[in-house]
mmCIF file of C-alpha atoms in Angstrom:
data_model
loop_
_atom_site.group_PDB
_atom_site.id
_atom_site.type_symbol
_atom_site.label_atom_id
_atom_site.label_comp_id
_atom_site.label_asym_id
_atom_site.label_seq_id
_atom_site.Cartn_x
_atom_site.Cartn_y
_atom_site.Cartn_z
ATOM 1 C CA UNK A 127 192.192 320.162 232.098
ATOM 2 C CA UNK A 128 191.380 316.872 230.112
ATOM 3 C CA UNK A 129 193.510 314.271 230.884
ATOM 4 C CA UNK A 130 194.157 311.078 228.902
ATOM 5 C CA UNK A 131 190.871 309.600 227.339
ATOM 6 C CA UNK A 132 190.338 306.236 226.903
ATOM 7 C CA UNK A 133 187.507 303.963 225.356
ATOM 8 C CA UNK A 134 186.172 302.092 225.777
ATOM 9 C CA UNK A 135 186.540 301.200 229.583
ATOM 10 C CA UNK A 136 185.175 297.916 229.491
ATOM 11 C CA UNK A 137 185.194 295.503 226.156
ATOM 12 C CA UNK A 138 183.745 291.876 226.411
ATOM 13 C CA UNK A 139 183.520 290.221 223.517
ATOM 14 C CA UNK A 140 184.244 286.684 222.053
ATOM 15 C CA UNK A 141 187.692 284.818 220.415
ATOM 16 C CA UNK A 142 188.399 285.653 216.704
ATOM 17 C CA UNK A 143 186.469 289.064 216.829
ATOM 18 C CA UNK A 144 188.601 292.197 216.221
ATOM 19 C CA UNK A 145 188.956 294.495 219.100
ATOM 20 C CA UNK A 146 190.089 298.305 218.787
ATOM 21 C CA UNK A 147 191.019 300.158 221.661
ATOM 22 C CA UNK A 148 191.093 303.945 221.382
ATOM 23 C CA UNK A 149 193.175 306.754 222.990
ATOM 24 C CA UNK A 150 193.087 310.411 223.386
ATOM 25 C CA UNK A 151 196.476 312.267 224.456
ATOM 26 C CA UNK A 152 197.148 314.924 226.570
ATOM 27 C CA UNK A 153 196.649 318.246 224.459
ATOM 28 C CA UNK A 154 200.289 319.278 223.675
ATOM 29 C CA UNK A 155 202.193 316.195 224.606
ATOM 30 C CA UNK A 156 203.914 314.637 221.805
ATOM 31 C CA UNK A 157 204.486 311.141 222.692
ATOM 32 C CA UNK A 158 202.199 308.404 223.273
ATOM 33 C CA UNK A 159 202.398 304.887 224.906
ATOM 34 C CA UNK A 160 200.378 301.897 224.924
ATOM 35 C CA UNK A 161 201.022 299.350 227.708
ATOM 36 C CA UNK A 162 199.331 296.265 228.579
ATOM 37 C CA UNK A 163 198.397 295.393 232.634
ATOM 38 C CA UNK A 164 198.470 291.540 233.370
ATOM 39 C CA UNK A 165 198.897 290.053 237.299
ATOM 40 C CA UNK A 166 201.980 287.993 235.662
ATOM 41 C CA UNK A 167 203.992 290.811 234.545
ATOM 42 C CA UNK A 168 202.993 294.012 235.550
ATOM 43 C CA UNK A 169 203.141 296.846 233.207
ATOM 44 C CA UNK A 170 204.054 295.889 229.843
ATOM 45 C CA UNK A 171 205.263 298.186 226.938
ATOM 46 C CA UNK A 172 203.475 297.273 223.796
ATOM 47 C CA UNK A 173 204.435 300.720 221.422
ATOM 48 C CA UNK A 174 205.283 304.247 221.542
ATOM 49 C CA UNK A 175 205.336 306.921 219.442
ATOM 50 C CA UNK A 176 206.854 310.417 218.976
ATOM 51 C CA UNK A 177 205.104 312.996 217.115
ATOM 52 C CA UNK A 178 202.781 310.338 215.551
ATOM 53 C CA UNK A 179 205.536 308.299 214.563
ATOM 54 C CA UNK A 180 205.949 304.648 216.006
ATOM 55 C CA UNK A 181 209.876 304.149 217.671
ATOM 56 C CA UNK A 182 209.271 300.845 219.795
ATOM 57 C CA UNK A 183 207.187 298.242 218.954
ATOM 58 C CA UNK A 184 209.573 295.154 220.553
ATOM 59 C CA UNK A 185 206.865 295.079 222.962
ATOM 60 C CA UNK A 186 204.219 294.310 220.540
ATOM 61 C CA UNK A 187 203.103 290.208 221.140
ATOM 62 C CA UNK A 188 202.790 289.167 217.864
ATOM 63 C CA UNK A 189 201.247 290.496 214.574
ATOM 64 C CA UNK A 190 197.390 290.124 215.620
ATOM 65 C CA UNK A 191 198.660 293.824 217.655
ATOM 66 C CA UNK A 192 198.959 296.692 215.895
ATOM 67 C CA UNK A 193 199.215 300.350 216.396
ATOM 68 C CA UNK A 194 198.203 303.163 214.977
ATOM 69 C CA UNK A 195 198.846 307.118 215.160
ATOM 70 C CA UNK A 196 196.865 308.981 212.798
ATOM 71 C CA UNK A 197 197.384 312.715 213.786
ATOM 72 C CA UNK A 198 199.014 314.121 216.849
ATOM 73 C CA UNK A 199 194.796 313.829 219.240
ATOM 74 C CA UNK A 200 194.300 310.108 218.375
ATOM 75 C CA UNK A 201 195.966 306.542 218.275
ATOM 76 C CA UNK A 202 194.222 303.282 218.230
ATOM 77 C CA UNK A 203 195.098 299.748 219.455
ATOM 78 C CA UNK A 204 193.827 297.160 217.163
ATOM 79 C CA UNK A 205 193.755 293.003 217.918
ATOM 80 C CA UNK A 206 193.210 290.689 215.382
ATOM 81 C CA UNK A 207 192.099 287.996 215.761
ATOM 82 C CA UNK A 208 191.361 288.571 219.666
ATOM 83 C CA UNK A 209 192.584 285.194 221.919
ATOM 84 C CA UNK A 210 191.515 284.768 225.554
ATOM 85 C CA UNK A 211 194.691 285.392 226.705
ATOM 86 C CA UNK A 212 195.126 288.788 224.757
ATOM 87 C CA UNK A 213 192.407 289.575 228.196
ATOM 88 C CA UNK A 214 193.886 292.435 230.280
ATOM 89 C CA UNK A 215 193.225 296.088 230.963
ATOM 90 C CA UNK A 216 195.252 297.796 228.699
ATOM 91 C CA UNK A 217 196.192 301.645 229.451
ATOM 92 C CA UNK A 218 197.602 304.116 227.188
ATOM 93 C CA UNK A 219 199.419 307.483 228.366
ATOM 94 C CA UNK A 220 200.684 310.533 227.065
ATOM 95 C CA UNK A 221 203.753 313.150 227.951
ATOM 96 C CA UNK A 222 205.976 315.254 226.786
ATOM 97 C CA UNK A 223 209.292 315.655 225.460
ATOM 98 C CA UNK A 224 209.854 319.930 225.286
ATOM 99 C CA UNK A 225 212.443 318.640 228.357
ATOM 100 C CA UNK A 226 213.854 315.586 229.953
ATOM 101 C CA UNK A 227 212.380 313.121 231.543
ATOM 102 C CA UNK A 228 208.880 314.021 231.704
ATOM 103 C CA UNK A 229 206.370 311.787 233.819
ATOM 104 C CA UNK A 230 204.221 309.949 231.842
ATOM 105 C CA UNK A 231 200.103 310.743 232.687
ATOM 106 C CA UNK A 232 197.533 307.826 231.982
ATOM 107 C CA UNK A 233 193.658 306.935 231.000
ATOM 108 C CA UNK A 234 192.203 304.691 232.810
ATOM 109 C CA UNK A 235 192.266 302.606 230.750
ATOM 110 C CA UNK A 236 190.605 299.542 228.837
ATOM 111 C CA UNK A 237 189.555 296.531 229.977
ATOM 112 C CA UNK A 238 189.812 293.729 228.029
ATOM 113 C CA UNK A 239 187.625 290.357 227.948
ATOM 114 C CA UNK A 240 188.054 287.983 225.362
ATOM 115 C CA UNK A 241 185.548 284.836 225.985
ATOM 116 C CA UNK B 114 213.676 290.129 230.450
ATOM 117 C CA UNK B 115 212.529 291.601 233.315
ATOM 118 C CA UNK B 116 214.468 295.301 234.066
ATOM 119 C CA UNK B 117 212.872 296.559 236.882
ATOM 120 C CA UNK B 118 211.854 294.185 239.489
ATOM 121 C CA UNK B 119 209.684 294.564 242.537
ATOM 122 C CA UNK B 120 210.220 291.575 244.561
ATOM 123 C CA UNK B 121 207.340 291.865 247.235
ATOM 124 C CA UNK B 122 203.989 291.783 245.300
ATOM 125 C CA UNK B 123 202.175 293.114 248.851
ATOM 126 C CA UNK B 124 203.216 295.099 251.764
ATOM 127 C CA UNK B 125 200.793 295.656 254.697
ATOM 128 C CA UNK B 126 201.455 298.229 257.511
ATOM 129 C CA UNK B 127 199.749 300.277 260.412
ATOM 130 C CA UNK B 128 198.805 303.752 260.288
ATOM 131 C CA UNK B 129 201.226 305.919 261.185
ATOM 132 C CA UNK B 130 204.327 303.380 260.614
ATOM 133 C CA UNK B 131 206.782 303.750 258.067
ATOM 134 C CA UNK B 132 206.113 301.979 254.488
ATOM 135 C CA UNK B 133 208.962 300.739 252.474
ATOM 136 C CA UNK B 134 208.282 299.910 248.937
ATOM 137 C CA UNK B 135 211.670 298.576 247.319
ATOM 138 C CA UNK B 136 212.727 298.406 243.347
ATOM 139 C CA UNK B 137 215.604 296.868 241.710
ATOM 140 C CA UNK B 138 216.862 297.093 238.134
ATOM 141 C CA UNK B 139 219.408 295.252 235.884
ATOM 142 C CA UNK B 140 220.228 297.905 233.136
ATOM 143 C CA UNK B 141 222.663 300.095 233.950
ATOM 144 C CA UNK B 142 221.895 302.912 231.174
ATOM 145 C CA UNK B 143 218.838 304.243 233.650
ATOM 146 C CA UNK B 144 219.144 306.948 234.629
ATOM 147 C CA UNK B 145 216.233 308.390 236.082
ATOM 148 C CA UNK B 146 213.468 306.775 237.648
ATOM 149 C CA UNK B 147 209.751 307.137 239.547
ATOM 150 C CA UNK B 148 207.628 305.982 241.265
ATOM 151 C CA UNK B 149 203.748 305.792 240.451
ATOM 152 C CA UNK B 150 200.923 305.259 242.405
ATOM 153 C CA UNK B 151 197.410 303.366 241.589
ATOM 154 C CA UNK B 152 193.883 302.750 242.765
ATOM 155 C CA UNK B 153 191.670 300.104 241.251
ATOM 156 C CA UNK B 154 189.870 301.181 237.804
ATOM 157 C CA UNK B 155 192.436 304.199 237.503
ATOM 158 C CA UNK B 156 195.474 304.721 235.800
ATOM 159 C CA UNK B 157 198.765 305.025 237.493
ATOM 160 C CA UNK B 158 199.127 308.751 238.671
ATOM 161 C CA UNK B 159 202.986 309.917 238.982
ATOM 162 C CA UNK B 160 204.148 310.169 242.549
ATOM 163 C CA UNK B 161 207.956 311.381 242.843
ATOM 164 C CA UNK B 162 211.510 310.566 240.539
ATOM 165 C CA UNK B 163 214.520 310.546 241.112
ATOM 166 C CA UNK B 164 217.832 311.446 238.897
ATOM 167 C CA UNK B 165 220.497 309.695 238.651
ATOM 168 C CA UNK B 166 222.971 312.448 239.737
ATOM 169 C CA UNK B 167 220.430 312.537 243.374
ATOM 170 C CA UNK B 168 220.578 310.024 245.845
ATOM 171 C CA UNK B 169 217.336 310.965 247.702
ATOM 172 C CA UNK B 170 214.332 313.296 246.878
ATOM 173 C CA UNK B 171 211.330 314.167 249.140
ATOM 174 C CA UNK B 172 208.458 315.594 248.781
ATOM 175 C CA UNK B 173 205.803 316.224 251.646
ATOM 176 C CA UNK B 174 205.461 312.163 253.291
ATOM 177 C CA UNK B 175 207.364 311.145 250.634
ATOM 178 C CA UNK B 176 210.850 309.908 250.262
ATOM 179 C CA UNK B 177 212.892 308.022 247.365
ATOM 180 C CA UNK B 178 216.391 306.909 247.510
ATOM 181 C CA UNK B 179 218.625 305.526 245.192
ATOM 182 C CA UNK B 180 221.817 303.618 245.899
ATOM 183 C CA UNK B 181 223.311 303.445 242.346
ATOM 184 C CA UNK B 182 225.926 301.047 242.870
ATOM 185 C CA UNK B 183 223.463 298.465 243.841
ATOM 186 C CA UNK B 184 220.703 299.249 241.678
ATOM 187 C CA UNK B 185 218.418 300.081 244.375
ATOM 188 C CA UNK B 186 216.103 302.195 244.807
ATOM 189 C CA UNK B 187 213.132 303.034 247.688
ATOM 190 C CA UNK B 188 209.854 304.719 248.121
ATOM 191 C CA UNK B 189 209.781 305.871 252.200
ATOM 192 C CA UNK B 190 206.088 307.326 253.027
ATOM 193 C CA UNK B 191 206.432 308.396 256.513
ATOM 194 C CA UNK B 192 203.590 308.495 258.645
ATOM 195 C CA UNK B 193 201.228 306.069 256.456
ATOM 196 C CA UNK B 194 197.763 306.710 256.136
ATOM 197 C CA UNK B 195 194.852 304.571 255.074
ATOM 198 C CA UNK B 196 194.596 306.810 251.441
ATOM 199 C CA UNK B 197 197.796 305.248 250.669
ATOM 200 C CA UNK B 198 196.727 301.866 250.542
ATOM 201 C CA UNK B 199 197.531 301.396 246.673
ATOM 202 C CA UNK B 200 199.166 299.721 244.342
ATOM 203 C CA UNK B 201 202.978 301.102 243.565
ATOM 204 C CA UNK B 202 204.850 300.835 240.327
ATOM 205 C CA UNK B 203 208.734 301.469 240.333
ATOM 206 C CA UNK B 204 209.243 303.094 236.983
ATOM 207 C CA UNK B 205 212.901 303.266 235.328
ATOM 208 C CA UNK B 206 214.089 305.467 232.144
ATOM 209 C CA UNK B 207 217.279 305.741 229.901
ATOM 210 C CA UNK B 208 216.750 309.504 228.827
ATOM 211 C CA UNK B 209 217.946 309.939 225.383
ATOM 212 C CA UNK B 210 214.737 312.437 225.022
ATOM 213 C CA UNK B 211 211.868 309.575 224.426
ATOM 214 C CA UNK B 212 210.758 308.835 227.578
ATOM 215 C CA UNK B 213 210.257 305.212 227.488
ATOM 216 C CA UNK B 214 210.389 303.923 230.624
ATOM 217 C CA UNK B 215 210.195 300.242 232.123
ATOM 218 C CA UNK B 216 207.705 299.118 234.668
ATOM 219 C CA UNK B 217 208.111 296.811 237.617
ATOM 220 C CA UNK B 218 205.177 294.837 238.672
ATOM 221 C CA UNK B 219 203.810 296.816 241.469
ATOM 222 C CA UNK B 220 203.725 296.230 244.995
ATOM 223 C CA UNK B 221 200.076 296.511 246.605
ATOM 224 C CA UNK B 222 200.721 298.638 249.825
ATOM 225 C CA UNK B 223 197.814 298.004 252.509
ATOM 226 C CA UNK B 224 197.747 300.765 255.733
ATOM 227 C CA UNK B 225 195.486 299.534 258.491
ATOM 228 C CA UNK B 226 193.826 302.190 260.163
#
């Protein structure tokens, strides 16, 4: 069974480029979350949404993020302009909400390099 | 604003000892809450929650308990075991159907065989 797929895994590139990170959910599972991974403060909550509709994006950093759900198989992370300090590994994760308080199951997510 | 704090960033113990991982939150409008558990270049895998309603929950080496009134809670693995040596997230939700949880910062857990 596929779980949450992630690309790419590793993205170098320089400041003032745009960066897209892409995510694949869990077949079935209805809500989606993108969280960012720094040594300062943990797991961050950037955005989530619920049956392709965004409900939390306080996390978000600023407006170079945004977020994107296009159908209910696909959701994109997009940065621009990229700064070195948007540099992190950045994970996205999937579950469902037929019941309460279902775990949520991650990629592996994508990490991030911004020279 | 930090809701769900892990105050020890590393923990190292001996095979076969007890490890104590340790979690405390501010908001009192969790209700439920997990633990997850990851190795480098993975994603965090879910390991074992807890309700609200539940003051302990165990599964196999695993315990968690939760001491509401102080906003507490603890991840017991009992014996330890090399494999274990991870990094541990204390993960804290609100309900209300959408799932969104807050993340401590993890605790890196270190069993020496």
């Amino acid at each position: 069974d596929a779980g949450v797929i992630q690309s790419p895994r590793h993205e170098v590139t320089e400041m003032g480029q745009e960066v897209t990170l892409r995510c694949k959910p869990i077949s079935g599972h209805n809500s989606l979350f993108w969280y960012r991974q720094t040594m300062m403060r943990g797991l961050e909550l950037l955005i989530y949404f619920n049956n392709n509709v965004p409900i939390d994006d306080s996390g978000m950093p600023e407006d170079r993020f945004s977020a994107k759900m296009p159908n209910a198989s696909f959701s994109t992370l997009k940065i621009q302009p990229s700064e070195p300090r948007d540099s992190a590994v950045y994970f996205c994760a999937s579950s469902s909400t037929g019941g309460p308080y279902q775990p949520q199951h991650f990629g592996d997510g994508t990490r991030l390099s911004i020279l | 604003d930090q809701q769900v704090k892990q105050n020890s960033p590393s923990l190292s113990v001996q095979e076969g000892r007890i490890s104590i991982l340790n979690c405390d939150y501010t908001n009192s409008m969790f209700d439920y809450f997990l633990w997850y558990k990851k190795y480098p270049a993975e994603g965090p895998t879910f390991l074992i929650s807890i309700s609200s309603i539940k003051d302990k929950n165990e599964d196999g080496r695993f315990t968690v308990f939760l001491n509401k009134s102080a906003k507490h809670l603890s991840l017991h693995i009992v014996p330890s075991q090399p494999g274990d040596s991870a990094v541990y997230f204390c993960a804290a939700s609100a309900g209300g159907g959408n799932n969104d949880m807050r993340f401590g910062a993890g605790t890196r857990l270190t069993v020496k065989p």
